[in-house]
CSV table of C-alpha atoms in Angstrom, one decimal:
chain,number,residue,atom,x,y,z
Y,1,ASP,CA,-16.9,0.9,2.2
Y,2,GLN,CA,-14.4,0.2,-0.5
Y,3,GLN,CA,-12.9,3.7,-2.7
Y,4,VAL,CA,-10.7,2.3,-5.1
Y,5,LYS,CA,-12.4,-1.3,-6.8
Y,6,GLN,CA,-10.0,-4.6,-9.0
Y,7,ASN,CA,-12.4,-5.9,-9.9
Y,8,SER,CA,-10.2,-8.6,-11.7
Y,9,PRO,CA,-8.5,-10.8,-8.8
Y,10,SER,CA,-6.3,-12.3,-11.5
Y,11,LEU,CA,-5.0,-11.9,-15.0
Y,12,SER,CA,-3.3,-14.4,-16.6
Y,13,VAL,CA,-0.8,-13.4,-20.4
Y,14,GLN,CA,1.4,-14.7,-22.5
Y,15,GLU,CA,4.9,-13.6,-22.6
Y,16,GLY,CA,5.5,-10.7,-24.9
Y,17,ARG,CA,1.7,-9.4,-25.0
Y,18,ILE,CA,0.3,-6.9,-23.0
Y,19,SER,CA,-1.1,-7.0,-19.5
Y,20,ILE,CA,-3.9,-4.5,-18.7
Y,21,LEU,CA,-4.9,-3.8,-15.6
Y,22,ASN,CA,-7.4,-2.2,-14.2
Y,23,CYS,CA,-9.5,-0.5,-11.4
Y,24,ASP,CA,-12.2,2.2,-10.7
Y,25,TYR,CA,-12.6,4.6,-7.6
Y,26,THR,CA,-15.9,6.1,-6.5
Y,27,ASN,CA,-14.5,8.9,-4.4
Y,28,SER,CA,-14.0,12.4,-6.7
Y,29,MET,CA,-11.4,14.2,-4.5
Y,30,PHE,CA,-9.0,11.4,-5.2
Y,31,ASP,CA,-6.0,13.5,-7.2
Y,32,TYR,CA,-3.1,11.0,-7.1
Y,33,PHE,CA,-3.0,7.9,-8.0
Y,34,LEU,CA,-0.3,5.2,-7.8
Y,35,TRP,CA,0.7,1.2,-9.0
Y,36,TYR,CA,2.5,-0.6,-6.9
Y,37,LYS,CA,4.0,-4.2,-7.2
Y,38,LYS,CA,3.8,-6.7,-4.3
Y,39,TYR,CA,6.0,-10.6,-4.4
Y,40,PRO,CA,5.2,-12.6,-1.8
Y,41,ALA,CA,6.6,-11.8,1.9
Y,42,GLU,CA,7.9,-8.8,0.5
Y,43,GLY,CA,6.2,-4.7,1.1
Y,44,PRO,CA,4.9,-3.3,-2.0
Y,45,THR,CA,7.2,-2.3,-4.4
Y,46,PHE,CA,5.9,1.1,-6.1
Y,47,LEU,CA,6.1,1.2,-9.8
Y,48,ILE,CA,4.1,4.3,-11.5
Y,49,SER,CA,1.7,7.2,-10.0
Y,50,ILE,CA,-0.1,9.4,-12.5
Y,51,SER,CA,-1.7,13.2,-10.7
Y,52,SER,CA,-5.1,14.2,-11.5
Y,53,ILE,CA,-4.1,16.8,-14.2
Y,54,LYS,CA,-2.9,14.2,-16.4
Y,55,ASP,CA,-4.2,11.8,-18.6
Y,56,LYS,CA,-1.0,9.7,-19.2
Y,57,ASN,CA,2.2,8.4,-17.5
Y,58,GLU,CA,4.9,6.4,-18.8
Y,59,ASP,CA,8.5,4.9,-17.5
Y,60,GLY,CA,9.4,1.8,-20.4
Y,61,ARG,CA,7.0,-0.6,-20.2
Y,62,PHE,CA,4.9,1.1,-17.9
Y,63,THR,CA,1.8,3.2,-19.2
Y,64,VAL,CA,-0.7,4.3,-16.6
Y,65,PHE,CA,-4.5,6.2,-18.2
Y,66,LEU,CA,-6.3,7.7,-16.5
Y,67,ASN,CA,-9.9,8.9,-17.3
Y,68,LYS,CA,-11.3,11.2,-14.8
Y,69,SER,CA,-14.6,11.5,-16.2
Y,70,ALA,CA,-15.3,7.5,-16.0
Y,71,LYS,CA,-13.0,7.4,-12.0
Y,72,HIS,CA,-11.0,5.1,-13.9
Y,73,LEU,CA,-6.9,3.9,-14.8
Y,74,SER,CA,-5.6,1.4,-15.9
Y,75,LEU,CA,-2.0,0.2,-15.9
Y,76,HIS,CA,-0.2,-1.2,-19.2
Y,77,ILE,CA,2.7,-3.3,-19.1
Y,78,VAL,CA,3.3,-3.6,-23.0
Y,79,PRO,CA,5.8,-6.2,-23.4
Y,80,SER,CA,5.3,-8.2,-20.5
Y,81,GLN,CA,7.6,-10.7,-19.3
Y,82,PRO,CA,7.5,-13.5,-16.6
Y,83,GLY,CA,9.6,-11.4,-14.0
Y,84,ASP,CA,6.4,-8.7,-13.6
Y,85,SER,CA,3.7,-12.0,-12.5
Y,86,ALA,CA,3.2,-10.6,-9.0
Y,87,VAL,CA,0.0,-8.9,-7.5
Y,88,TYR,CA,-0.7,-5.3,-8.7
Y,89,PHE,CA,-2.4,-2.9,-6.1
Y,90,CYS,CA,-4.3,0.4,-7.6
Y,91,ALA,CA,-3.7,2.6,-4.6
Y,92,ALA,CA,-5.4,6.6,-4.4
Y,93,SER,CA,-5.2,9.7,-2.7
Y,94,PRO,CA,-6.8,12.9,-2.1
Y,95,ASN,CA,-4.0,14.2,-1.6
Y,96,SER,CA,-0.5,14.0,-2.7
Y,97,GLY,CA,1.0,10.5,-1.8
Y,98,TYR,CA,-0.9,10.2,1.6
Y,99,ALA,CA,-2.9,7.8,3.7
Y,100,LEU,CA,-3.3,6.2,0.3
Y,101,ASN,CA,-6.8,4.2,-0.2
Y,102,PHE,CA,-5.8,0.3,-1.8
Y,103,GLY,CA,-7.9,-1.7,-4.0
Y,104,LYS,CA,-7.5,-5.3,-3.5
Y,105,GLY,CA,-5.0,-5.8,-5.8
Y,106,THR,CA,-4.9,-7.9,-9.2
Y,107,SER,CA,-2.8,-11.0,-9.2
Y,108,LEU,CA,-0.9,-11.2,-13.0
Y,109,LEU,CA,0.3,-14.2,-14.5
Y,110,VAL,CA,2.6,-14.5,-17.0
Y,111,THR,CA,3.5,-17.6,-18.9
Y,112,PRO,CA,6.0,-18.1,-20.7
G,1,LYS,CA,20.8,3.7,1.3
G,2,ALA,CA,18.9,0.9,4.1
G,3,GLY,CA,15.3,0.3,2.5
G,4,VAL,CA,12.0,0.5,5.7
G,5,THR,CA,12.8,-2.0,8.2
G,6,GLN,CA,10.2,-3.5,10.5
G,7,THR,CA,10.6,-5.8,13.1
G,8,PRO,CA,9.7,-8.5,14.2
G,9,ARG,CA,8.8,-10.2,10.8
G,10,TYR,CA,6.9,-12.9,12.3
G,11,LEU,CA,4.5,-12.2,15.9
G,12,ILE,CA,2.0,-14.7,17.4
G,13,LYS,CA,-0.1,-13.7,20.0
G,14,THR,CA,-3.2,-15.0,22.0
G,15,ARG,CA,-7.1,-13.0,21.8
G,16,GLY,CA,-6.5,-10.4,24.7
G,17,GLN,CA,-2.9,-10.0,24.8
G,18,GLN,CA,-1.0,-6.6,23.1
G,19,VAL,CA,1.0,-6.0,20.5
G,20,THR,CA,3.6,-3.9,19.8
G,21,LEU,CA,5.0,-3.7,16.3
G,22,SER,CA,8.5,-1.2,15.2
G,23,CYS,CA,9.3,0.4,12.0
G,24,SER,CA,12.5,2.1,11.1
G,25,PRO,CA,12.2,4.7,8.1
G,26,ILE,CA,14.5,5.5,5.7
G,27,SER,CA,17.1,7.9,6.8
G,28,GLY,CA,15.5,11.3,5.8
G,29,HIS,CA,12.0,9.9,5.8
G,30,ARG,CA,10.3,12.1,8.2
G,31,SER,CA,6.6,10.2,7.5
G,32,VAL,CA,5.5,7.2,8.8
G,33,SER,CA,2.8,5.4,7.3
G,34,TRP,CA,1.1,2.3,9.1
G,35,TYR,CA,-2.0,-0.1,6.4
G,36,GLN,CA,-3.1,-3.3,7.7
G,37,GLN,CA,-3.3,-6.2,5.1
G,38,THR,CA,-5.6,-8.9,5.4
G,39,PRO,CA,-7.2,-11.5,2.7
G,40,GLY,CA,-10.7,-9.5,2.7
G,41,GLN,CA,-10.1,-6.1,2.9
G,42,GLY,CA,-7.1,-5.7,1.3
G,43,LEU,CA,-4.4,-3.0,2.9
G,44,GLN,CA,-6.2,-1.0,4.4
G,45,PHE,CA,-4.5,2.3,5.8
G,46,LEU,CA,-4.6,2.2,9.8
G,47,PHE,CA,-2.3,6.2,9.9
G,48,GLU,CA,-0.2,8.4,9.2
G,49,TYR,CA,2.7,10.9,11.1
G,50,PHE,CA,4.8,13.4,10.7
G,51,SER,CA,7.1,14.9,13.3
G,52,GLU,CA,5.8,13.4,15.7
G,53,THR,CA,2.3,13.5,15.0
G,54,GLN,CA,-0.6,12.1,14.0
G,55,ARG,CA,-1.8,13.5,10.5
G,56,ASN,CA,-4.0,11.4,9.1
G,57,LYS,CA,-5.8,8.6,10.5
G,58,GLY,CA,-8.0,5.3,9.5
G,59,ASN,CA,-11.1,4.1,9.9
G,60,PHE,CA,-10.4,1.9,12.7
G,61,PRO,CA,-11.4,1.0,16.2
G,62,GLY,CA,-9.1,2.7,19.4
G,63,ARG,CA,-7.5,-0.1,19.6
G,64,PHE,CA,-5.2,0.1,17.2
G,65,SER,CA,-2.7,3.4,18.4
G,66,GLY,CA,0.7,4.1,17.1
G,67,ARG,CA,3.6,7.0,18.1
G,68,GLN,CA,6.6,9.0,16.3
G,69,PHE,CA,10.1,9.1,18.1
G,70,SER,CA,12.1,12.7,17.0
G,71,ASN,CA,14.0,9.5,15.0
G,72,SER,CA,11.1,8.9,12.7
G,73,ARG,CA,11.3,5.4,14.0
G,74,SER,CA,7.9,4.6,14.2
G,75,GLU,CA,5.8,1.9,16.8
G,76,MET,CA,1.8,0.8,16.5
G,77,ASN,CA,0.2,-0.9,19.3
G,78,VAL,CA,-3.1,-3.1,19.4
G,79,SER,CA,-4.4,-3.9,22.9
G,80,THR,CA,-7.0,-6.6,23.6
G,81,LEU,CA,-6.1,-8.7,20.1
G,82,GLU,CA,-8.9,-10.3,18.5
G,83,LEU,CA,-8.7,-13.2,16.4
G,84,GLY,CA,-9.5,-11.0,13.0
G,85,ASP,CA,-6.4,-8.7,14.3
G,86,SER,CA,-4.4,-11.2,11.8
G,87,ALA,CA,-2.5,-9.7,9.3
G,88,LEU,CA,0.2,-8.4,7.7
G,89,TYR,CA,1.6,-5.1,8.8
G,90,LEU,CA,3.2,-3.0,6.7
G,91,CYS,CA,5.5,0.2,7.5
G,92,ALA,CA,5.9,3.2,4.8
G,93,SER,CA,8.4,6.4,5.1
G,94,SER,CA,7.7,8.8,2.9
G,95,TYR,CA,9.4,11.3,0.9
G,96,GLN,CA,7.4,13.7,-1.3
G,97,ASP,CA,5.0,11.7,-3.2
G,98,GLU,CA,6.4,8.2,-3.0
G,99,GLN,CA,6.3,5.7,-0.5
G,100,PHE,CA,8.5,3.2,0.7
G,101,PHE,CA,6.6,0.4,2.1
G,102,GLY,CA,8.8,-2.7,4.2
G,103,PRO,CA,8.3,-6.6,4.0
G,104,GLY,CA,5.9,-5.9,7.1
G,105,THR,CA,5.2,-8.1,10.2
G,106,ARG,CA,2.7,-11.2,10.0
G,107,LEU,CA,0.8,-11.2,13.5
G,108,THR,CA,-1.2,-14.1,13.7
G,109,VAL,CA,-3.8,-14.1,16.6
G,110,LEU,CA,-5.0,-17.5,18.4
């Protein structure tokens, strides 16, 4: 039973434009959400997180938005760069960061 | 600081065998979690250990087990391997709210 869903397996964006990656969850007990980036042959790398008491968190070019009523979060990358090309995983947890439930990932390709 | 290390990086086994994977967390991290990544199911949580005790467990059969040692190093064991166990097994060590992942062990079951 997939409690975290990333419905777009892939996304292609031009360099300099905005990349928007979406994630939906079903478990209302989740209160901590994270985004990870993964390159081939490497483990996932933490990107940004947000707790349920916030609706937005920003870190440089990366912003995560949380809509609790819709059980939806999104990751915005502005401006997108070719080095951002990777698989992005959304994850959620009912507590601070342990026993993460992951989505299946969205493969982002940023073209020059 | 050295990152999370996992050994071996690649492993080939046959059905029915058992396998042990090892994970060394970042120095000072006391929590270690294990995940299985497959193309069909994505990343799925196996279990988490903290101070040598299993603190959380995912929805995997009893063939999957783990343990943690006093130096926080962790091992996971899979007995009676099945073809469907072929996957990338990722270990993550945690400090406060952030999990740091190792490069994974690629297990192939023939």
